[in-house]
Short mmCIF file of C-alpha atoms in Angstrom, two decimals:
data_model
loop_
_atom_site.label_atom_id
_atom_site.label_comp_id
_atom_site.label_asym_id
_atom_site.label_seq_id
_atom_site.Cartn_x
_atom_site.Cartn_y
_atom_site.Cartn_z
CA UNK W 163 -34.69 -23.03 92.31
CA UNK W 164 -35.08 -19.24 92.49
CA UNK W 165 -31.85 -18.82 94.50
CA UNK W 166 -30.11 -20.88 91.82
CA UNK W 167 -31.15 -18.23 89.26
CA UNK W 168 -29.84 -15.44 91.53
CA UNK W 169 -26.48 -17.12 92.13
CA UNK W 170 -25.99 -18.61 88.66
CA UNK W 171 -22.90 -17.21 87.02
CA UNK W 172 -23.28 -15.67 83.56
CA UNK W 173 -22.17 -17.81 80.69
CA UNK W 174 -18.43 -17.68 80.13
CA UNK W 175 -17.48 -15.11 77.52
CA UNK W 176 -16.11 -16.35 74.28
CA UNK W 177 -12.38 -15.84 73.87
CA UNK W 178 -11.58 -13.43 71.04
CA UNK W 179 -8.27 -13.91 69.32
CA UNK W 180 -6.20 -10.83 68.50
CA UNK W 181 -4.63 -11.38 65.10
CA UNK W 182 -1.11 -9.97 65.46
CA UNK W 183 0.84 -8.86 62.38
CA UNK W 184 3.55 -11.32 61.45
CA UNK W 185 7.11 -9.97 61.72
CA UNK W 186 9.85 -10.18 59.17
CA UNK W 187 11.68 -13.51 59.16
CA UNK W 188 13.97 -13.95 62.12
CA UNK W 189 17.55 -12.83 61.48
CA UNK W 190 19.17 -13.94 64.70
CA UNK W 191 18.96 -16.48 67.43
CA UNK W 192 17.09 -14.02 69.68
CA UNK W 193 14.06 -13.89 67.37
CA UNK W 194 10.73 -15.15 68.77
CA UNK W 195 10.04 -18.80 68.21
CA UNK W 196 6.87 -20.23 66.71
CA UNK W 197 5.28 -21.19 70.07
CA UNK W 198 5.71 -17.62 71.33
CA UNK W 199 3.76 -16.27 68.38
CA UNK W 200 1.10 -18.90 68.91
CA UNK W 201 0.74 -17.53 72.45
CA UNK W 202 0.38 -14.01 71.06
CA UNK W 203 -2.42 -15.16 68.78
CA UNK W 204 -4.44 -16.14 71.85
CA UNK W 205 -4.26 -12.73 73.53
CA UNK W 206 -7.87 -11.85 74.40
CA UNK W 207 -9.31 -8.54 73.27
CA UNK W 208 -10.67 -6.25 75.99
CA UNK W 209 -14.26 -7.13 76.86
CA UNK W 210 -16.89 -4.42 76.39
CA UNK W 211 -18.06 -2.72 79.53
CA UNK W 212 -21.22 -4.31 80.97
CA UNK W 213 -24.39 -2.22 80.78
CA UNK W 214 -25.30 -0.22 83.89
CA UNK W 215 -27.96 -1.58 86.27
CA UNK W 216 -31.39 -1.10 84.68
CA UNK W 217 -33.65 1.73 85.84
CA UNK W 218 -37.37 1.33 86.44
CA UNK W 219 -38.28 1.95 82.80
CA UNK W 220 -35.98 -0.84 81.63
CA UNK W 221 -37.18 -3.11 84.42
CA UNK W 222 -40.73 -2.57 83.18
CA UNK W 223 -39.77 -3.22 79.56
CA UNK W 224 -38.06 -6.47 80.59
CA UNK W 225 -41.46 -7.83 81.69
CA UNK W 226 -42.98 -7.27 78.20
CA UNK W 227 -46.02 -5.46 79.63
CA UNK W 228 -47.91 -5.31 76.33
CA UNK W 229 -48.45 -9.08 76.53
CA UNK W 230 -49.68 -9.23 80.12
CA UNK W 231 -53.27 -8.33 79.15
CA UNK W 232 -54.16 -11.97 78.50
CA UNK W 233 -53.49 -12.75 82.18
CA UNK W 234 -55.81 -9.97 83.31
CA UNK W 235 -58.47 -11.44 80.98
CA UNK W 236 -57.97 -14.89 82.54
CA UNK W 237 -58.54 -13.39 85.98
CA UNK W 238 -61.68 -11.56 84.82
CA UNK W 239 -63.05 -14.82 83.41
CA UNK W 240 -62.46 -16.65 86.70
CA UNK W 241 -64.01 -13.83 88.73
CA UNK W 242 -67.01 -13.82 86.37
CA UNK W 243 -67.64 -17.57 86.76
CA UNK W 244 -67.72 -17.13 90.54
CA UNK W 245 -70.06 -14.15 90.34
CA UNK W 246 -72.39 -15.93 87.89
CA UNK W 247 -72.76 -18.79 90.38
CA UNK W 248 -73.75 -16.43 93.18
CA UNK W 249 -70.52 -16.87 95.14
CA UNK W 250 -70.29 -13.18 95.99
CA UNK W 251 -67.51 -10.75 95.16
CA UNK W 252 -64.66 -9.51 97.32
CA UNK W 253 -63.02 -6.51 95.68
CA UNK W 254 -59.79 -6.69 97.75
CA UNK W 255 -59.27 -10.38 96.94
CA UNK W 256 -60.11 -9.76 93.28
CA UNK W 257 -57.56 -6.93 93.05
CA UNK W 258 -54.91 -9.02 94.80
CA UNK W 259 -55.62 -11.91 92.42
CA UNK W 260 -55.12 -9.78 89.32
CA UNK W 261 -51.94 -8.14 90.64
CA UNK W 262 -50.35 -11.43 91.70
CA UNK W 263 -51.23 -13.13 88.41
CA UNK W 264 -49.69 -10.23 86.47
CA UNK W 265 -46.59 -10.41 88.66
CA UNK W 266 -46.25 -14.14 88.00
CA UNK W 267 -46.61 -13.63 84.23
CA UNK W 268 -44.06 -10.80 84.29
CA UNK W 269 -41.59 -12.96 86.21
CA UNK W 270 -42.05 -15.83 83.78
CA UNK W 271 -41.39 -13.49 80.82
CA UNK W 272 -38.14 -12.22 82.34
CA UNK W 273 -37.09 -15.75 83.28
CA UNK W 274 -37.69 -16.84 79.69
CA UNK W 275 -35.44 -14.05 78.40
CA UNK W 276 -32.76 -15.09 80.90
CA UNK W 277 -32.66 -18.73 79.85
CA UNK W 278 -33.06 -17.97 76.13
CA UNK W 279 -30.00 -15.74 76.44
CA UNK W 280 -28.04 -18.44 78.23
CA UNK W 281 -28.90 -21.16 75.71
CA UNK W 282 -28.26 -18.89 72.72
CA UNK W 283 -31.78 -19.01 71.28
CA UNK W 284 -32.35 -15.25 71.26
CA UNK W 285 -28.80 -14.52 70.04
CA UNK W 286 -29.36 -16.85 67.09
CA UNK W 287 -32.78 -15.38 66.31
CA UNK W 288 -32.32 -12.72 63.65
CA UNK W 289 -35.58 -13.32 61.79
CA UNK W 290 -38.10 -13.04 64.64
CA UNK W 291 -41.08 -10.72 64.34
CA UNK W 292 -40.49 -8.25 67.15
CA UNK W 293 -42.30 -7.58 69.48
CA UNK W 294 -44.26 -10.81 69.04
CA UNK W 295 -41.34 -13.25 69.01
CA UNK W 296 -37.68 -13.35 69.95
CA UNK W 297 -38.04 -12.02 73.49
CA UNK W 298 -37.58 -8.44 74.62
CA UNK W 299 -34.18 -8.19 72.81
CA UNK W 300 -32.84 -6.00 75.64
CA UNK W 301 -29.97 -8.38 76.38
CA UNK W 302 -29.11 -8.77 72.71
CA UNK W 303 -29.12 -4.97 72.23
CA UNK W 304 -26.71 -4.51 75.14
CA UNK W 305 -29.20 -2.60 77.30
CA UNK W 306 -29.24 -5.09 80.18
CA UNK W 307 -26.98 -7.91 81.27
CA UNK W 308 -27.85 -11.57 81.60
CA UNK W 309 -27.04 -11.43 85.32
CA UNK W 310 -29.36 -8.46 85.95
CA UNK W 311 -32.10 -10.23 84.00
CA UNK W 312 -31.75 -13.32 86.18
CA UNK W 313 -31.82 -11.25 89.37
CA UNK W 314 -34.94 -9.35 88.24
CA UNK W 315 -36.74 -12.61 87.38
CA UNK W 316 -35.85 -14.05 90.78
CA UNK W 317 -37.00 -10.90 92.58
CA UNK W 318 -40.37 -10.92 90.83
CA UNK W 319 -40.98 -14.59 91.56
CA UNK W 320 -39.79 -14.31 95.16
CA UNK W 321 -42.29 -11.50 95.76
CA UNK W 322 -45.06 -13.92 94.85
CA UNK W 323 -44.38 -16.23 97.75
CA UNK W 324 -45.37 -14.09 100.78
CA UNK W 325 -48.13 -12.30 98.89
CA UNK W 326 -49.52 -15.57 97.54
CA UNK W 327 -49.42 -17.16 100.99
CA UNK W 328 -51.41 -14.25 102.40
CA UNK W 329 -54.03 -14.51 99.66
CA UNK W 330 -54.26 -18.28 100.18
CA UNK W 331 -54.86 -17.78 103.88
CA UNK W 332 -57.75 -15.48 103.00
CA UNK W 333 -59.18 -17.73 100.26
CA UNK W 334 -58.53 -21.38 101.12
CA UNK W 335 -55.84 -24.09 101.08
CA UNK W 336 -56.49 -25.04 97.45
CA UNK W 337 -54.78 -21.83 96.40
CA UNK W 338 -51.50 -23.15 97.85
CA UNK W 339 -51.65 -26.01 95.34
CA UNK W 340 -52.46 -23.75 92.39
CA UNK W 341 -49.78 -21.26 93.35
CA UNK W 342 -47.10 -23.92 93.71
CA UNK W 343 -48.10 -25.44 90.37
CA UNK W 344 -47.95 -22.03 88.70
CA UNK W 345 -44.47 -21.30 90.04
CA UNK W 346 -43.30 -24.73 88.95
CA UNK W 347 -44.60 -24.22 85.40
CA UNK W 348 -43.05 -20.73 85.20
CA UNK W 349 -39.68 -22.30 86.02
CA UNK W 350 -40.04 -25.57 84.12
CA UNK W 351 -41.13 -23.83 80.89
CA UNK W 352 -37.72 -22.19 80.39
CA UNK W 353 -35.19 -23.65 82.81
CA UNK W 354 -33.12 -26.79 82.44
CA UNK W 355 -33.24 -29.67 83.05
CA UNK W 356 -36.92 -29.71 82.05
CA UNK W 357 -36.96 -26.75 79.61
CA UNK W 358 -40.43 -27.72 78.40
CA UNK W 359 -40.37 -25.13 75.62
CA UNK W 360 -37.45 -26.98 74.02
CA UNK W 361 -39.19 -30.38 74.13
CA UNK W 362 -42.39 -29.57 72.27
CA UNK W 363 -44.22 -29.26 75.60
CA UNK W 364 -44.33 -25.48 75.83
CA UNK W 365 -47.84 -25.23 74.40
CA UNK W 366 -49.40 -27.74 76.85
CA UNK W 367 -47.55 -26.03 79.73
CA UNK W 368 -48.91 -22.61 78.75
CA UNK W 369 -52.44 -23.97 78.35
CA UNK W 370 -52.24 -25.64 81.76
CA UNK W 371 -50.86 -22.50 83.41
CA UNK W 372 -53.62 -20.19 82.17
CA UNK W 373 -56.28 -22.80 82.82
CA UNK W 374 -55.03 -22.66 86.39
CA UNK W 375 -55.20 -18.85 86.45
CA UNK W 376 -58.92 -18.94 85.63
CA UNK W 377 -59.59 -21.62 88.24
CA UNK W 378 -57.50 -19.75 90.82
CA UNK W 379 -59.34 -16.47 90.25
CA UNK W 380 -62.66 -18.25 90.74
CA UNK W 381 -61.30 -19.98 93.86
CA UNK W 382 -60.39 -16.71 95.56
CA UNK W 383 -64.08 -15.76 95.52
CA UNK W 384 -65.74 -19.16 95.89
CA UNK W 385 -63.36 -20.71 98.44
CA UNK W 386 -63.40 -24.18 96.85
CA UNK W 387 -62.95 -25.86 93.48
CA UNK W 388 -65.94 -26.17 91.14
CA UNK W 389 -66.60 -27.71 87.73
CA UNK W 390 -67.92 -24.60 85.94
CA UNK W 391 -64.66 -22.57 85.94
CA UNK W 392 -62.67 -25.72 85.14
CA UNK W 393 -64.80 -26.38 82.05
CA UNK W 394 -65.15 -22.75 80.95
CA UNK W 395 -61.38 -22.23 81.13
CA UNK W 396 -60.55 -25.01 78.65
CA UNK W 397 -61.45 -23.12 75.48
CA UNK W 398 -59.55 -20.04 76.66
CA UNK W 399 -56.50 -22.15 77.53
CA UNK W 400 -56.49 -23.79 74.09
CA UNK W 401 -56.45 -20.38 72.40
CA UNK W 402 -53.53 -19.42 74.66
CA UNK W 403 -51.66 -22.49 73.45
CA UNK W 404 -52.22 -21.27 69.88
CA UNK W 405 -50.44 -18.01 70.70
CA UNK W 406 -47.31 -19.93 71.62
CA UNK W 407 -47.72 -22.28 68.66
CA UNK W 408 -47.88 -19.53 66.03
CA UNK W 409 -45.04 -17.64 67.70
CA UNK W 410 -42.86 -20.64 66.94
CA UNK W 411 -43.10 -20.19 63.16
CA UNK W 412 -40.84 -17.11 62.77
CA UNK W 413 -38.40 -18.52 65.35
CA UNK W 414 -38.28 -22.09 64.00
CA UNK W 415 -35.01 -21.78 62.07
CA UNK W 416 -33.03 -20.28 64.95
CA UNK W 417 -34.70 -22.60 67.48
CA UNK W 418 -33.61 -25.63 65.47
CA UNK W 419 -30.01 -24.36 65.31
CA UNK W 420 -29.72 -24.23 69.11
CA UNK W 421 -31.58 -27.50 69.73
CA UNK W 422 -34.83 -25.90 70.87
CA UNK W 423 -37.30 -28.49 69.58
CA UNK W 424 -40.58 -26.62 69.65
CA UNK W 425 -43.70 -28.11 68.08
CA UNK W 426 -43.13 -26.17 64.86
CA UNK W 427 -39.57 -27.53 64.65
CA UNK W 428 -40.74 -31.07 65.37
CA UNK W 429 -43.77 -31.13 63.08
CA UNK W 430 -42.78 -28.80 60.25
CA UNK W 431 -44.75 -25.80 58.94
CA UNK W 432 -47.74 -27.50 57.28
CA UNK W 433 -48.58 -30.01 60.06
CA UNK W 434 -48.12 -27.29 62.70
CA UNK W 435 -50.51 -25.02 60.78
CA UNK W 436 -53.01 -27.89 60.71
CA UNK W 437 -52.61 -28.30 64.46
CA UNK W 438 -53.33 -24.60 64.91
CA UNK W 439 -56.61 -24.93 63.01
CA UNK W 440 -57.47 -28.05 65.00
CA UNK W 441 -57.01 -26.16 68.29
CA UNK W 442 -59.21 -23.33 67.01
CA UNK W 443 -62.03 -25.72 66.18
CA UNK W 444 -61.55 -27.71 69.39
CA UNK W 445 -61.65 -24.59 71.58
CA UNK W 446 -64.85 -23.19 70.13
CA UNK W 447 -66.44 -26.63 69.77
CA UNK W 448 -65.65 -27.38 73.41
CA UNK W 449 -67.40 -24.20 74.52
CA UNK W 450 -70.51 -24.94 72.44
CA UNK W 451 -70.74 -28.57 73.59
CA UNK W 452 -70.15 -27.72 77.26
CA UNK W 453 -73.01 -25.19 77.20
CA UNK W 454 -75.21 -27.76 75.44
CA UNK W 455 -74.37 -30.13 78.31
CA UNK W 456 -75.56 -27.41 80.73
CA UNK W 457 -72.22 -27.07 82.49
CA UNK W 458 -71.46 -23.34 82.09
CA UNK W 459 -74.45 -21.00 81.69
CA UNK W 460 -75.68 -20.19 78.21
CA UNK W 461 -74.25 -16.69 78.45
CA UNK W 462 -70.77 -18.23 78.11
CA UNK W 463 -71.58 -18.66 74.40
CA UNK W 464 -70.65 -15.01 73.97
CA UNK W 465 -67.12 -16.38 73.71
CA UNK W 466 -67.88 -17.69 70.23
CA UNK W 467 -67.47 -14.13 68.86
CA UNK W 468 -63.75 -14.90 68.67
CA UNK W 469 -64.24 -17.63 66.06
CA UNK W 470 -63.97 -15.31 62.99
CA UNK W 471 -60.72 -13.87 64.32
CA UNK W 472 -59.28 -17.32 64.94
CA UNK W 473 -60.33 -18.61 61.52
CA UNK W 474 -58.83 -15.54 59.81
CA UNK W 475 -55.55 -16.17 61.62
CA UNK W 476 -55.66 -19.86 60.70
CA UNK W 477 -56.18 -18.97 57.05
CA UNK W 478 -53.22 -16.58 57.02
CA UNK W 479 -51.06 -19.15 58.79
CA UNK W 480 -51.98 -21.89 56.32
CA UNK W 481 -51.12 -19.58 53.42
CA UNK W 482 -47.82 -18.27 54.81
CA UNK W 483 -46.60 -21.11 57.02
CA UNK W 484 -43.45 -21.46 54.92
CA UNK W 485 -42.86 -17.69 54.73
CA UNK W 486 -43.13 -16.72 58.41
CA UNK W 487 -42.01 -13.12 57.83
CA UNK W 488 -45.53 -12.53 56.47
CA UNK W 489 -47.25 -13.79 59.62
CA UNK W 490 -47.39 -10.52 61.58
CA UNK W 491 -51.16 -10.04 60.95
CA UNK W 492 -51.83 -13.66 61.96
CA UNK W 493 -49.87 -13.20 65.19
CA UNK W 494 -51.89 -10.12 66.08
CA UNK W 495 -55.17 -11.87 65.24
CA UNK W 496 -54.23 -14.85 67.42
CA UNK W 497 -53.63 -12.64 70.45
CA UNK W 498 -56.80 -10.67 69.75
CA UNK W 499 -58.85 -13.87 69.46
CA UNK W 500 -57.73 -15.16 72.86
CA UNK W 501 -58.43 -11.83 74.55
CA UNK W 502 -61.80 -11.37 72.86
CA UNK W 503 -62.80 -14.95 73.71
CA UNK W 504 -62.04 -14.53 77.40
CA UNK W 505 -63.51 -11.03 77.66
CA UNK W 506 -66.70 -12.00 75.85
CA UNK W 507 -67.26 -15.03 78.09
CA UNK W 508 -66.55 -12.94 81.17
CA UNK W 509 -68.97 -10.23 80.03
CA UNK W 510 -71.70 -12.77 79.30
CA UNK W 511 -71.31 -14.49 82.66
CA UNK W 512 -71.11 -11.20 84.56
CA UNK W 513 -74.40 -10.11 82.97
CA UNK W 514 -76.35 -12.86 84.76
#
């Protein structure tokens, strides 16, 4: 799959027609005939020079580093559940876990830009709320090429394989399964033929991926699967799904034009805003009920501090669902709520 990204040819360039001035009517038999002028009309214009290979600053920008924090929070939550259960703490394995998870997220971001450029979604998106939606825009601004983007995504994801295998050998065989599932979701989210983001399945895929990050971080310390991280990660994963859901509002018009059938495109603004509120209530209700059932420790209830942020975002979304250009504060609140939720739970569990 990854080699396919490396070797995939860029999309064929569109042929530009050079409109030639029409001559005066032919005066002799040697004048050009109609078919010859039709051939002249199809003369392609010179293609612009491709951008130079990206330097390290552009390579970093292609990963959208400002949005990687949520993955670090997921790792901290998983490490905290292991510590709270008395499973010990290995600093080298914890550091490796965070770095590999960030690398996987960065690779998935670049891969998403690559396939959104190939399917035309980012080219068609002129009303996105940068930097929250619409990708990094580096391809569309002519700063990097589609081919270089594909090669960078492949390089990032290929680096995961040997490093992930080494961490799995140190932690346990279950990490092989989680790592393979994570790589699959990173590819299947953007790439055809699955292209989950275009089928209304992007939100469940994102929730599942970050649920796995929390479980995997716990596994690297504990050495086996356990119910507490699996339950504690659900509320965090649901709030992650809401990030993707609300990001679909500004992009809905352009997504629909290129056949990208996200949940917002499928449901429409009002039902999608209702779904957002439902996920907010489900996430925080799940956390409260799971603690009441004595599954995670009571300190996990610190995660409920994110509820006001989530409700404020839901209120703004409900008010401006049909005018997505006014959703920038709601987008920021949604990201803040997910990060605060995970950090607060991690802090509460680590305090035990």
